[in-house]
Amino acid sequence: MKKNLVFVLVFTLLMGAGTIYASGNPGQNLSEWYKNAFHKESEKLGAATATGMILVLKEVNVFVRDSKKSIDYALASFRDDKVKEAESGIEKYQVDTINSLNATVNKLENVNFNDYVDKQNIEAQIDQEFEKMVEDVFSE
C-alpha cells in the first residue's frame, strides 16, 4: 500500500507540475531563450568578425608596405642597371673615338708632307710645261 500511496503522490505532483508548466506560455519562453541566445551569439560573431577584419586589414597594410618596398627596390635596381649600361656605352664610344683619332694621328705622322708638296709642285710644273708645249705647237 505504501507503494501505491507513493505512486499516487508522485503522479499528482507530476500532474501539478505539468499543469503549471502548461499554463505558462512555452512558446514565449522558447522565443525569449532563442532571442537571448541569438543576441549572445551574434555579439560573439560580430566581435570575431571585427577582430578578423582588423587583422586582415593589418596584414593587407603590411603586404602593401612590403610590396611598395619591393617595387621601389626593383625600380632602383632597374634604373641603376640602365644608368650603368648608358655609362658603359658612352665610355666605349669615347674609347673607340680616341683610338680612331690616335690611329689617324699615327697615319698622318707617317705621311711625308714634303713629298706631297713636292709631288704637287711637280704636277704644277708638268701642267705649266704642257701648256707651254701646247702653245708652242699651236702657235707655229
PDB file of N, CA, C and O in Angstrom, residues 88-98:
ATOM      1  N   SER A  88      78.447  52.764 -69.656  1.00  0.00           N
ATOM      2  CA  SER A  88      79.329  51.824 -70.351  1.00  0.00           C
ATOM      3  C   SER A  88      79.345  52.112 -71.852  1.00  0.00           C
ATOM      4  O   SER A  88      80.411  52.102 -72.480  1.00  0.00           O
ATOM      5  N   GLY A  89      78.163  52.370 -72.426  1.00  0.00           N
ATOM      6  CA  GLY A  89      78.085  52.691 -73.851  1.00  0.00           C
ATOM      7  C   GLY A  89      78.821  53.981 -74.184  1.00  0.00           C
ATOM      8  O   GLY A  89      79.530  54.064 -75.200  1.00  0.00           O
ATOM      9  N   ILE A  90      78.674  54.973 -73.325  1.00  0.00           N
ATOM     10  CA  ILE A  90      79.359  56.257 -73.549  1.00  0.00           C
ATOM     11  C   ILE A  90      80.869  56.067 -73.446  1.00  0.00           C
ATOM     12  O   ILE A  90      81.632  56.589 -74.272  1.00  0.00           O
ATOM     13  N   GLU A  91      81.302  55.318 -72.426  1.00  0.00           N
ATOM     14  CA  GLU A  91      82.746  55.076 -72.271  1.00  0.00           C
ATOM     15  C   GLU A  91      83.313  54.304 -73.459  1.00  0.00           C
ATOM     16  O   GLU A  91      84.395  54.611 -73.946  1.00  0.00           O
ATOM     17  N   LYS A  92      82.569  53.295 -73.951  1.00  0.00           N
ATOM     18  CA  LYS A  92      83.030  52.531 -75.112  1.00  0.00           C
ATOM     19  C   LYS A  92      83.129  53.441 -76.338  1.00  0.00           C
ATOM     20  O   LYS A  92      84.115  53.387 -77.077  1.00  0.00           O
ATOM     21  N   TYR A  93      82.121  54.279 -76.532  1.00  0.00           N
ATOM     22  CA  TYR A  93      82.154  55.201 -77.668  1.00  0.00           C
ATOM     23  C   TYR A  93      83.333  56.167 -77.535  1.00  0.00           C
ATOM     24  O   TYR A  93      84.023  56.448 -78.521  1.00  0.00           O
ATOM     25  N   GLN A  94      83.568  56.625 -76.326  1.00  0.00           N
ATOM     26  CA  GLN A  94      84.683  57.548 -76.079  1.00  0.00           C
ATOM     27  C   GLN A  94      86.020  56.856 -76.382  1.00  0.00           C
ATOM     28  O   GLN A  94      86.879  57.429 -77.057  1.00  0.00           O
ATOM     29  N   VAL A  95      86.182  55.619 -75.897  1.00  0.00           N
ATOM     30  CA  VAL A  95      87.431  54.885 -76.138  1.00  0.00           C
ATOM     31  C   VAL A  95      87.609  54.627 -77.634  1.00  0.00           C
ATOM     32  O   VAL A  95      88.713  54.797 -78.180  1.00  0.00           O
ATOM     33  N   ASP A  96      86.523  54.220 -78.320  1.00  0.00           N
ATOM     34  CA  ASP A  96      86.599  53.972 -79.763  1.00  0.00           C
ATOM     35  C   ASP A  96      86.983  55.244 -80.514  1.00  0.00           C
ATOM     36  O   ASP A  96      87.803  55.206 -81.438  1.00  0.00           O
ATOM     37  N   THR A  97      86.401  56.368 -80.129  1.00  0.00           N
ATOM     38  CA  THR A  97      86.706  57.640 -80.789  1.00  0.00           C
ATOM     39  C   THR A  97      88.162  58.039 -80.548  1.00  0.00           C
ATOM     40  O   THR A  97      88.861  58.469 -81.486  1.00  0.00           O
ATOM     41  N   ILE A  98      88.633  57.894 -79.322  1.00  0.00           N
ATOM     42  CA  ILE A  98      90.026  58.237 -79.011  1.00  0.00           C
ATOM     43  C   ILE A  98      90.977  57.324 -79.792  1.00  0.00           C
ATOM     44  O   ILE A  98      91.976  57.797 -80.367  1.00  0.00           O
TER      45      ILE A  98
END
